[in-house]
Amino acid sequence: MSPLEAIAALGHEEILFRQDSSSGYRAIIALHSTALGPATGGTRLWPYSSTSDALVDALRLSRGMTYKNAIAGLALGGGKAVILAPPEPFDREQLFLAHGRAVQSLGGRFITAEDVGTTPADFMVAARETEWVAGFDGRGGDPSPWTARGVMAGLVAATEHRWGNPALEGRVVALQGCGNVGDALARQLSEAGAALVVTDRDAARAERLADEIGATVVAPEAIYDVEADIFSPCALGSILDDSTIARLRVDVIAGAANNQLAEDRHAEALSARDIVYAPDFVINAGGVISGSVALLNETQDDMVRRVDGIHDTTREVLDHAARERITTLRAAERRAEMALAHARKDDR
Ligand code: NAD
């Protein structure tokens, strides 16, 4: 499929390619939908091997944001920016000033914050050029603790759905990625009585966490073979593919990473193996919800209620899928599509 065909198939409203030769900034900003509000989603900085890899990532991630924001009940659309990491060394400040100018040029139709490879500090820099950034002190704060809290809520709901009991005591969780979200989630799981097997590409990070919470560490590639109740992917996307799904020895998958399924058809492969998959964009919405305080003038109480509401939303999606005999991915997409259809009807 050509990039233009992919854009048409996924239904994007607009794609912006922007470059600034003095800073080495090259980025794609994908606005998937503004039906519910400004297209909102993180900015990823990654050493993509080609522009078309970056485009595909931006297209998939931005559509995921439309669904995530719609399911979370936020008056926000879906978008995503990917910056193609320039060769080292580069001037990070100049890069994020250029990004700020690109975001500003969209006049508020795109709002962004940190994602993989970027930090709240980068958006404080970008904020010198644009008002349409969030996710730092004074603008929603660091989203990661809220993402972890929401993933925990979704994971508990999936546990309840699978075993008829939300308790995590004695459950074994295999957790991939001990970064901002994975680390916080592992600590909550440990406090709730779960036993953890953790991994990270950065072995020292995994060891440090394991020492503190009494977890077992395995090598990154070994995480797919761990016999556990729950697998929690909190590293990068596209990790559930034909080969890893065949290896998994778990009953539930619930984690923070975006786009965990390599392709949508892998939702069927998981169902065929009787593994309950809590769709990533349903349970990892805590971070974007936390930004809603600043973006939508919501109160802190509204925000916390919405993050904790991920529990009930996940239950409803998983129950709906079981009742209708469809995949949990399809059930989640239907829920998002209904919210979008209502918004379009209200516009008429
Ligand atoms: P992070 O960069 O802080 O942590 C990711 C961790 O995964 C790092 O420690 C990295 O070394 C490790 N890792 C990468 N590849 C690995 C591999 N193959 N095997 C094992 N470990 C590996 O990122 P984060 O902010 O914790 O986000 C984690 C995931 O959750 C990402 O996919 C992100 O898109 C998603 N997410 C994050 C947020 C948020 O608020 N931070 C919100 C929604 C979704």
Coordinates of N, CA, C and O in Angstrom, one line a residue, residues 144-314:
S144 N 3.4 10.3 33.3 CA 3.7 8.8 33.5 C 3.0 8.2 34.8 O 2.5 7.1 34.7
P145 N 3.1 8.9 35.9 CA 2.4 8.3 37.1 C 0.9 8.0 36.9 O 0.4 7.1 37.4
W146 N 0.3 8.9 36.1 CA -1.1 8.8 35.8 C -1.4 7.6 34.8 O -2.4 6.9 34.9
T147 N -0.4 7.5 33.9 CA -0.6 6.4 33.0 C -0.5 5.1 33.7 O -1.2 4.1 33.5
A148 N 0.5 5.0 34.7 CA 0.7 3.8 35.5 C -0.6 3.5 36.3 O -1.0 2.3 36.4
R149 N -1.1 4.5 36.9 CA -2.3 4.3 37.7 C -3.5 3.8 36.8 O -4.2 2.9 37.2
G150 N -3.6 4.3 35.6 CA -4.7 3.9 34.7 C -4.5 2.4 34.2 O -5.4 1.6 34.1
V151 N -3.2 2.1 33.9 CA -2.9 0.8 33.5 C -3.2 -0.2 34.6 O -3.8 -1.3 34.4
M152 N -2.9 0.2 35.8 CA -3.2 -0.7 37.0 C -4.7 -0.9 37.1 O -5.1 -2.1 37.3
A153 N -5.5 0.1 36.9 CA -6.9 0.0 36.9 C -7.4 -1.0 35.9 O -8.3 -1.9 36.1
G154 N -6.9 -0.9 34.6 CA -7.3 -1.7 33.5 C -6.8 -3.2 33.8 O -7.5 -4.1 33.5
L155 N -5.6 -3.3 34.3 CA -5.1 -4.6 34.6 C -5.9 -5.4 35.7 O -6.2 -6.6 35.5
V156 N -6.4 -4.6 36.7 CA -7.2 -5.2 37.7 C -8.6 -5.6 37.1 O -9.1 -6.7 37.4
A157 N -9.1 -4.8 36.2 CA -10.4 -5.1 35.5 C -10.2 -6.4 34.7 O -11.1 -7.3 34.7
A158 N -9.1 -6.5 34.0 CA -8.9 -7.7 33.2 C -8.7 -9.0 34.1 O -9.2 -10.1 33.7
T159 N -8.1 -8.8 35.2 CA -7.9 -9.9 36.2 C -9.3 -10.4 36.6 O -9.6 -11.6 36.7
E160 N -10.1 -9.4 36.9 CA -11.5 -9.7 37.4 C -12.3 -10.4 36.3 O -13.0 -11.3 36.6
H161 N -12.1 -9.9 35.1 CA -12.8 -10.5 34.0 C -12.4 -11.9 33.8 O -13.2 -12.8 33.5
R162 N -11.1 -12.2 33.9 CA -10.6 -13.5 33.6 C -10.9 -14.5 34.7 O -11.3 -15.7 34.5
W163 N -10.7 -14.1 36.0 CA -10.7 -15.0 37.1 C -11.9 -14.8 38.0 O -12.1 -15.5 39.0
G164 N -12.8 -13.8 37.7 CA -13.9 -13.5 38.6 C -13.5 -12.9 39.9 O -14.3 -12.9 40.8
N165 N -12.3 -12.4 40.0 CA -11.8 -11.9 41.3 C -10.6 -10.9 41.0 O -9.7 -11.3 40.3
P166 N -10.8 -9.7 41.5 CA -9.7 -8.7 41.1 C -8.4 -8.8 41.9 O -7.5 -8.1 41.6
A167 N -8.4 -9.7 42.9 CA -7.2 -9.7 43.8 C -5.9 -10.1 43.0 O -5.9 -11.0 42.1
L168 N -4.8 -9.4 43.3 CA -3.6 -9.7 42.6 C -2.6 -10.5 43.5 O -1.5 -10.9 43.0
E169 N -3.0 -10.8 44.8 CA -2.1 -11.6 45.6 C -1.8 -12.9 45.0 O -2.8 -13.6 44.5
G170 N -0.6 -13.2 44.9 CA -0.2 -14.6 44.4 C -0.2 -14.6 42.9 O 0.3 -15.7 42.4
R171 N -0.6 -13.6 42.2 CA -0.5 -13.6 40.7 C 0.9 -13.3 40.3 O 1.6 -12.5 41.0
V172 N 1.3 -13.9 39.2 CA 2.6 -13.6 38.7 C 2.5 -12.7 37.5 O 1.7 -13.0 36.5
V173 N 3.2 -11.6 37.5 CA 3.2 -10.6 36.3 C 4.5 -10.6 35.7 O 5.5 -10.3 36.4
A174 N 4.6 -10.8 34.4 CA 5.8 -10.6 33.6 C 5.8 -9.3 33.0 O 4.9 -9.0 32.2
L175 N 6.7 -8.4 33.4 CA 6.7 -7.0 33.0 C 7.9 -6.6 32.1 O 9.0 -6.8 32.5
Q176 N 7.5 -6.1 30.9 CA 8.6 -5.7 29.9 C 8.8 -4.2 29.9 O 7.8 -3.5 29.5
G177 N 10.0 -3.7 30.3 CA 10.2 -2.3 30.2 C 10.0 -1.6 31.6 O 8.9 -1.5 32.1
C178 N 11.2 -1.3 32.2 CA 11.1 -0.7 33.6 C 11.4 0.8 33.5 O 12.2 1.3 34.3
G179 N 10.8 1.5 32.5 CA 11.0 2.9 32.4 C 10.0 3.7 33.3 O 9.6 3.2 34.3
N180 N 9.6 4.9 32.8 CA 8.8 5.8 33.6 C 7.5 5.1 34.1 O 7.1 5.1 35.2
V181 N 6.8 4.4 33.1 CA 5.5 3.8 33.5 C 5.7 2.4 34.1 O 5.1 2.1 35.1
G182 N 6.6 1.6 33.4 CA 6.8 0.2 33.9 C 7.3 0.2 35.4 O 6.8 -0.6 36.2
D183 N 8.2 1.1 35.7 CA 8.7 1.1 37.1 C 7.6 1.4 38.1 O 7.5 0.7 39.1
A184 N 6.8 2.5 37.8 CA 5.7 2.8 38.7 C 4.7 1.7 38.8 O 4.2 1.4 39.9
L185 N 4.4 1.1 37.7 CA 3.4 0.0 37.6 C 3.9 -1.2 38.4 O 3.1 -1.8 39.2
A186 N 5.2 -1.5 38.3 CA 5.7 -2.7 39.0 C 5.6 -2.5 40.5 O 5.3 -3.4 41.2
R187 N 5.9 -1.3 40.9 CA 5.8 -1.0 42.4 C 4.4 -1.2 42.9 O 4.1 -1.7 43.9
Q188 N 3.4 -0.7 42.1 CA 2.0 -0.8 42.5 C 1.6 -2.3 42.5 O 0.9 -2.7 43.4
L189 N 2.0 -3.0 41.5 CA 1.7 -4.5 41.5 C 2.3 -5.2 42.7 O 1.6 -6.1 43.3
S190 N 3.5 -4.9 43.0 CA 4.2 -5.5 44.1 C 3.5 -5.2 45.4 O 3.2 -6.1 46.2
E191 N 3.1 -3.9 45.6 CA 2.3 -3.5 46.8 C 1.0 -4.3 46.9 O 0.5 -4.6 47.9
A192 N 0.4 -4.6 45.7 CA -0.9 -5.3 45.7 C -0.7 -6.8 45.9 O -1.6 -7.6 45.8
G193 N 0.6 -7.3 46.1 CA 0.8 -8.7 46.4 C 1.2 -9.6 45.2 O 1.3 -10.8 45.4
A194 N 1.4 -9.0 44.0 CA 1.8 -9.8 42.9 C 3.3 -10.1 42.9 O 4.1 -9.3 43.5
A195 N 3.7 -11.2 42.3 CA 5.1 -11.5 42.2 C 5.5 -11.1 40.8 O 4.8 -11.3 39.8
L196 N 6.7 -10.4 40.7 CA 7.1 -9.9 39.4 C 8.3 -10.5 38.8 O 9.3 -10.8 39.5
V197 N 8.2 -10.7 37.4 CA 9.4 -11.1 36.7 C 9.6 -9.9 35.7 O 8.7 -9.6 35.0
V198 N 10.7 -9.2 35.8 CA 10.9 -8.0 35.0 C 12.1 -8.1 34.0 O 13.0 -8.9 34.2
T199 N 12.0 -7.3 33.0 CA 13.1 -7.2 32.0 C 13.2 -5.8 31.5 O 12.2 -5.0 31.5
D200 N 14.4 -5.4 31.1 CA 14.6 -4.1 30.4 C 15.9 -4.3 29.6 O 16.8 -5.0 29.9
R201 N 15.9 -3.6 28.4 CA 17.0 -3.5 27.6 C 18.2 -3.0 28.3 O 19.4 -3.3 28.1
D202 N 17.9 -2.1 29.3 CA 18.9 -1.5 30.2 C 18.9 -2.4 31.4 O 18.1 -2.2 32.3
A203 N 19.9 -3.4 31.4 CA 19.9 -4.4 32.5 C 20.0 -3.8 33.9 O 19.3 -4.2 34.8
A204 N 20.8 -2.7 34.0 CA 21.0 -2.1 35.3 C 19.6 -1.5 35.9 O 19.4 -1.6 37.1
R205 N 18.8 -1.0 35.0 CA 17.5 -0.5 35.4 C 16.6 -1.6 36.0 O 16.0 -1.4 37.0
A206 N 16.6 -2.7 35.3 CA 15.8 -3.8 35.7 C 16.3 -4.3 37.0 O 15.5 -4.6 38.0
E207 N 17.6 -4.4 37.2 CA 18.2 -5.0 38.4 C 17.9 -4.1 39.6 O 17.6 -4.5 40.7
R208 N 18.0 -2.8 39.4 CA 17.7 -1.8 40.5 C 16.3 -2.0 41.0 O 16.1 -2.1 42.2
L209 N 15.4 -2.0 40.0 CA 14.0 -2.1 40.4 C 13.7 -3.5 41.1 O 13.1 -3.5 42.2
A210 N 14.3 -4.5 40.5 CA 14.1 -5.9 41.1 C 14.6 -5.9 42.6 O 14.0 -6.5 43.4
D211 N 15.8 -5.3 42.8 CA 16.3 -5.3 44.2 C 15.4 -4.6 45.1 O 15.2 -5.1 46.2
E212 N 14.7 -3.5 44.7 CA 13.9 -2.8 45.6 C 12.6 -3.5 45.8 O 12.0 -3.3 46.9
I213 N 12.0 -4.2 44.9 CA 10.7 -4.8 45.1 C 10.7 -6.3 45.2 O 9.7 -7.0 45.3
G214 N 11.9 -6.9 45.1 CA 12.1 -8.3 45.3 C 11.5 -9.1 44.0 O 10.9 -10.1 44.2
A215 N 11.8 -8.5 42.8 CA 11.4 -9.2 41.6 C 12.5 -10.1 41.0 O 13.7 -10.0 41.4
T216 N 12.2 -10.9 40.1 CA 13.2 -11.7 39.3 C 13.5 -11.0 38.0 O 12.5 -10.5 37.4
V217 N 14.7 -11.0 37.6 CA 15.1 -10.4 36.3 C 15.3 -11.4 35.3 O 16.0 -12.4 35.6
V218 N 14.8 -11.2 34.0 CA 15.2 -12.1 32.9 C 15.7 -11.3 31.8 O 15.5 -10.0 31.7
A219 N 16.4 -11.9 30.8 CA 16.9 -11.2 29.7 C 15.8 -10.7 28.8 O 14.7 -11.4 28.8
P220 N 15.9 -9.6 28.0 CA 14.8 -9.1 27.3 C 14.1 -10.1 26.4 O 12.8 -10.2 26.4
E221 N 14.8 -10.9 25.7 CA 14.2 -11.9 24.8 C 13.4 -13.0 25.5 O 12.5 -13.6 25.0
A222 N 13.8 -13.3 26.8 CA 13.2 -14.4 27.6 C 11.9 -14.0 28.2 O 11.1 -14.9 28.6
I223 N 11.5 -12.8 28.1 CA 10.2 -12.4 28.8 C 9.0 -13.1 28.2 O 8.0 -13.4 28.8
Y224 N 9.1 -13.4 26.8 CA 8.0 -14.0 26.2 C 7.8 -15.5 26.6 O 6.7 -16.1 26.3
D225 N 8.8 -16.1 27.2 CA 8.7 -17.5 27.6 C 8.3 -17.7 29.1 O 8.2 -18.8 29.5
V226 N 8.2 -16.6 29.8 CA 7.9 -16.7 31.2 C 6.5 -17.2 31.5 O 5.6 -16.7 30.9
E227 N 6.5 -18.2 32.4 CA 5.1 -18.7 32.7 C 4.6 -17.8 33.8 O 5.2 -17.7 34.9
A228 N 3.5 -17.1 33.5 CA 3.0 -16.1 34.4 C 1.4 -16.0 34.2 O 0.9 -16.6 33.3
D229 N 0.7 -15.3 35.1 CA -0.7 -15.1 34.9 C -0.9 -13.9 33.9 O -1.8 -14.0 33.0
I230 N -0.1 -12.9 34.0 CA -0.3 -11.7 33.2 C 1.0 -11.2 32.6 O 2.1 -11.3 33.2
F231 N 0.9 -10.8 31.3 CA 2.1 -10.2 30.7 C 1.8 -8.7 30.5 O 0.7 -8.3 30.1
S232 N 2.7 -7.8 31.0 CA 2.5 -6.4 30.9 C 3.6 -5.7 30.1 O 4.7 -5.4 30.6
P233 N 3.2 -5.5 28.8 CA 4.2 -4.8 27.9 C 4.3 -3.3 28.2 O 3.3 -2.6 27.9
C234 N 5.4 -2.8 28.7 CA 5.6 -1.4 29.0 C 6.8 -0.8 28.3 O 7.5 0.0 28.9
A235 N 7.2 -1.4 27.2 CA 8.4 -0.9 26.5 C 8.0 -0.3 25.2 O 7.4 0.8 25.2
L236 N 8.2 -0.9 24.1 CA 7.8 -0.4 22.8 C 6.7 -1.2 22.1 O 6.3 -2.2 22.7
G237 N 6.2 -0.7 21.0 CA 5.0 -1.3 20.3 C 5.4 -2.5 19.4 O 6.6 -2.9 19.4
S238 N 4.4 -3.1 18.8 CA 4.6 -4.1 17.8 C 5.3 -5.3 18.3 O 6.0 -6.0 17.6
I239 N 5.1 -5.6 19.6 CA 5.8 -6.8 20.2 C 5.0 -8.1 20.1 O 5.5 -9.1 20.4
L240 N 3.7 -7.9 19.9 CA 2.8 -9.1 19.8 C 2.7 -9.5 18.3 O 1.8 -8.9 17.6
D241 N 3.5 -10.5 17.9 CA 3.4 -10.9 16.5 C 3.3 -12.4 16.5 O 3.1 -13.1 17.5
D242 N 3.3 -13.0 15.3 CA 3.1 -14.4 15.2 C 4.0 -15.2 16.1 O 3.6 -16.2 16.7
S243 N 5.3 -14.8 16.1 CA 6.2 -15.6 16.8 C 6.1 -15.4 18.3 O 6.1 -16.4 19.1
T244 N 6.0 -14.2 18.8 CA 5.9 -14.0 20.3 C 4.6 -14.6 20.8 O 4.5 -15.2 21.9
I245 N 3.5 -14.4 20.1 CA 2.2 -14.9 20.6 C 2.2 -16.4 20.8 O 1.7 -17.0 21.8
A246 N 2.9 -17.1 19.9 CA 3.0 -18.6 20.0 C 3.8 -19.0 21.2 O 3.6 -20.1 21.8
R247 N 4.7 -18.1 21.7 CA 5.5 -18.5 22.9 C 4.9 -18.1 24.2 O 5.3 -18.7 25.2
L248 N 3.9 -17.2 24.2 CA 3.4 -16.7 25.5 C 2.8 -17.8 26.3 O 2.1 -18.6 25.8
R249 N 3.0 -17.7 27.7 CA 2.4 -18.7 28.6 C 1.7 -17.9 29.7 O 2.0 -18.0 30.9
V250 N 0.8 -17.1 29.3 CA 0.0 -16.2 30.2 C -1.5 -16.2 29.8 O -1.8 -16.7 28.7
D251 N -2.3 -15.7 30.7 CA -3.8 -15.7 30.4 C -4.3 -14.3 30.1 O -5.4 -14.2 29.5
V252 N -3.5 -13.3 30.5 CA -4.0 -11.9 30.3 C -2.8 -11.1 29.8 O -1.7 -11.3 30.3
I253 N -3.1 -10.1 29.0 CA -2.1 -9.1 28.6 C -2.7 -7.7 28.9 O -3.8 -7.4 28.5
A254 N -1.9 -7.0 29.7 CA -2.4 -5.6 30.1 C -1.2 -4.8 30.4 O -0.5 -5.0 31.4
G255 N -0.9 -3.9 29.5 CA 0.3 -3.0 29.7 C 0.2 -1.7 29.1 O -0.8 -1.3 28.5
A256 N 1.2 -0.9 29.2 CA 1.2 0.6 28.8 C 1.6 0.8 27.4 O 1.2 1.9 26.8
A257 N 2.4 0.0 26.8 CA 3.0 0.3 25.5 C 1.9 0.6 24.5 O 0.8 -0.1 24.5
N258 N 2.1 1.5 23.6 CA 1.2 1.9 22.5 C 1.4 0.9 21.4 O 2.5 0.4 21.1
N259 N 0.3 0.5 20.7 CA 0.4 -0.3 19.5 C 1.1 -1.7 19.7 O 2.1 -2.0 19.1
Q260 N 0.7 -2.4 20.8 CA 1.3 -3.6 21.1 C 1.2 -4.7 20.0 O 2.0 -5.5 19.8
L261 N 0.0 -4.7 19.3 CA -0.2 -5.7 18.3 C 0.6 -5.3 17.0 O 0.5 -4.1 16.6
A262 N 1.4 -6.2 16.5 CA 2.1 -5.9 15.3 C 1.1 -5.5 14.2 O 1.4 -4.6 13.4
E263 N 0.0 -6.3 14.1 CA -1.0 -6.0 13.1 C -2.3 -6.3 13.8 O -2.4 -7.1 14.7
D264 N -3.4 -5.7 13.3 CA -4.7 -5.9 14.0 C -5.1 -7.4 14.0 O -5.7 -7.8 15.0
R265 N -4.7 -8.1 13.0 CA -5.1 -9.6 13.0 C -4.5 -10.3 14.2 O -5.0 -11.4 14.6
H266 N -3.5 -9.8 14.9 CA -3.0 -10.5 16.1 C -3.9 -10.4 17.2 O -3.8 -11.2 18.2
A267 N -5.0 -9.6 17.2 CA -6.0 -9.7 18.2 C -6.7 -11.0 18.1 O -7.1 -11.6 19.1
E268 N -6.9 -11.5 16.9 CA -7.6 -12.8 16.7 C -6.7 -13.9 17.1 O -7.1 -14.9 17.7
A269 N -5.4 -13.8 16.9 CA -4.4 -14.8 17.3 C -4.5 -14.9 18.8 O -4.4 -16.1 19.3
L270 N -4.6 -13.8 19.5 CA -4.6 -13.9 21.0 C -5.9 -14.6 21.5 O -5.9 -15.4 22.4
S271 N -7.0 -14.2 20.8 CA -8.3 -14.8 21.2 C -8.3 -16.3 20.9 O -8.7 -17.1 21.8
A272 N -7.7 -16.7 19.8 CA -7.6 -18.1 19.5 C -6.8 -18.9 20.6 O -7.0 -20.1 20.8
R273 N -5.8 -18.2 21.2 CA -5.1 -18.8 22.3 C -5.7 -18.6 23.6 O -5.1 -18.9 24.7
D274 N -6.9 -18.1 23.6 CA -7.7 -17.8 24.8 C -6.9 -16.9 25.8 O -6.9 -17.1 27.0
I275 N -6.2 -15.9 25.2 CA -5.5 -14.9 26.1 C -6.4 -13.6 26.1 O -6.7 -13.2 25.0
V276 N -6.7 -13.1 27.2 CA -7.5 -11.9 27.3 C -6.6 -10.7 27.1 O -5.6 -10.5 27.9
Y277 N -6.8 -10.0 26.0 CA -6.0 -8.8 25.7 C -6.7 -7.5 26.1 O -7.8 -7.2 25.5
A278 N -6.2 -6.8 27.1 CA -6.8 -5.5 27.4 C -6.2 -4.5 26.4 O -5.0 -4.2 26.5
P279 N -7.0 -3.9 25.5 CA -6.5 -3.1 24.4 C -5.7 -1.9 25.0 O -6.1 -1.2 25.9
D280 N -4.4 -1.7 24.5 CA -3.5 -0.7 25.0 C -4.2 0.7 25.1 O -4.1 1.4 26.1
F281 N -4.9 1.0 24.0 CA -5.4 2.4 24.0 C -6.6 2.6 24.9 O -7.0 3.7 25.2
V282 N -7.1 1.5 25.5 CA -8.2 1.7 26.5 C -7.5 1.9 27.9 O -7.9 2.7 28.7
I283 N -6.4 1.1 28.2 CA -5.9 1.2 29.5 C -4.7 2.1 29.7 O -4.4 2.4 30.9
N284 N -4.1 2.6 28.6 CA -3.0 3.5 28.8 C -3.3 5.0 28.7 O -2.5 5.8 28.4
A285 N -4.6 5.3 28.9 CA -5.1 6.7 28.7 C -4.8 7.7 29.8 O -5.1 8.8 29.7
G286 N -4.3 7.1 30.9 CA -4.1 8.0 32.1 C -3.3 9.2 31.9 O -3.6 10.3 32.4
G287 N -2.3 9.1 31.1 CA -1.4 10.2 30.8 C -2.1 11.4 30.1 O -2.1 12.5 30.5
V288 N -2.8 11.0 29.0 CA -3.5 12.0 28.3 C -4.7 12.6 29.1 O -5.0 13.8 29.1
I289 N -5.3 11.8 29.9 CA -6.4 12.3 30.8 C -5.8 13.3 31.8 O -6.4 14.3 32.1
S290 N -4.6 13.0 32.3 CA -4.0 13.9 33.3 C -3.8 15.3 32.7 O -3.9 16.3 33.3
G291 N -3.5 15.3 31.4 CA -3.3 16.6 30.7 C -4.6 17.4 30.5 O -4.5 18.6 30.3
S292 N -5.7 16.7 30.7 CA -7.0 17.3 30.4 C -7.3 18.4 31.4 O -8.1 19.3 31.2
V293 N -6.6 18.3 32.6 CA -6.9 19.4 33.6 C -6.5 20.7 33.0 O -7.2 21.7 33.1
A294 N -5.3 20.7 32.3 CA -4.8 22.0 31.8 C -5.6 22.3 30.4 O -5.9 23.4 30.2
L295 N -5.8 21.2 29.6 CA -6.4 21.5 28.3 C -7.9 21.8 28.3 O -8.3 22.5 27.4
L296 N -8.6 21.1 29.2 CA -10.1 21.2 29.1 C -10.7 21.9 30.3 O -11.9 21.9 30.5
N297 N -9.8 22.6 31.1 CA -10.3 23.3 32.3 C -11.1 22.3 33.2 O -12.1 22.7 33.8
E298 N -10.6 21.1 33.3 CA -11.3 20.2 34.3 C -10.6 20.3 35.6 O -9.5 20.8 35.8
T299 N -11.3 19.8 36.7 CA -10.7 19.9 38.0 C -9.9 18.7 38.2 O -10.0 17.7 37.5
Q300 N -9.0 18.7 39.2 CA -8.2 17.5 39.6 C -9.1 16.3 39.9 O -8.8 15.2 39.5
D301 N -10.2 16.6 40.6 CA -11.1 15.5 41.0 C -11.7 14.8 39.8 O -11.8 13.6 39.7
D302 N -12.1 15.7 38.8 CA -12.7 15.1 37.5 C -11.6 14.2 36.9 O -11.9 13.1 36.4
M303 N -10.4 14.7 36.9 CA -9.3 13.9 36.2 C -9.1 12.6 36.9 O -9.0 11.6 36.3
V304 N -9.0 12.6 38.2 CA -8.7 11.4 39.0 C -9.8 10.4 38.8 O -9.6 9.2 38.5
R305 N -11.1 10.9 38.8 CA -12.2 10.0 38.5 C -12.1 9.4 37.2 O -12.4 8.2 37.0
R306 N -11.7 10.2 36.2 CA -11.6 9.6 34.8 C -10.5 8.6 34.7 O -10.7 7.6 34.0
V307 N -9.4 8.8 35.4 CA -8.3 7.8 35.3 C -8.8 6.5 36.0 O -8.6 5.4 35.4
D308 N -9.4 6.6 37.1 CA -9.8 5.4 37.8 C -11.0 4.8 37.1 O -11.2 3.6 37.2
G309 N -11.7 5.6 36.3 CA -12.8 5.0 35.4 C -12.3 4.1 34.4 O -13.1 3.3 33.8
I310 N -11.0 4.0 34.1 CA -10.5 3.1 33.2 C -10.8 1.6 33.6 O -11.0 0.8 32.8
H311 N -11.0 1.4 34.9 CA -11.3 0.1 35.4 C -12.7 -0.3 34.8 O -12.8 -1.4 34.1
D312 N -13.7 0.5 34.9 CA -15.0 0.2 34.5 C -15.1 0.1 32.9 O -15.7 -0.8 32.4
T313 N -14.4 1.0 32.3 CA -14.4 1.0 30.8 C -13.8 -0.3 30.3 O -14.3 -0.9 29.4
T314 N -12.7 -0.7 30.9 CA -12.0 -1.9 30.5 C -13.0 -3.1 30.7 O -13.1 -4.0 29.8

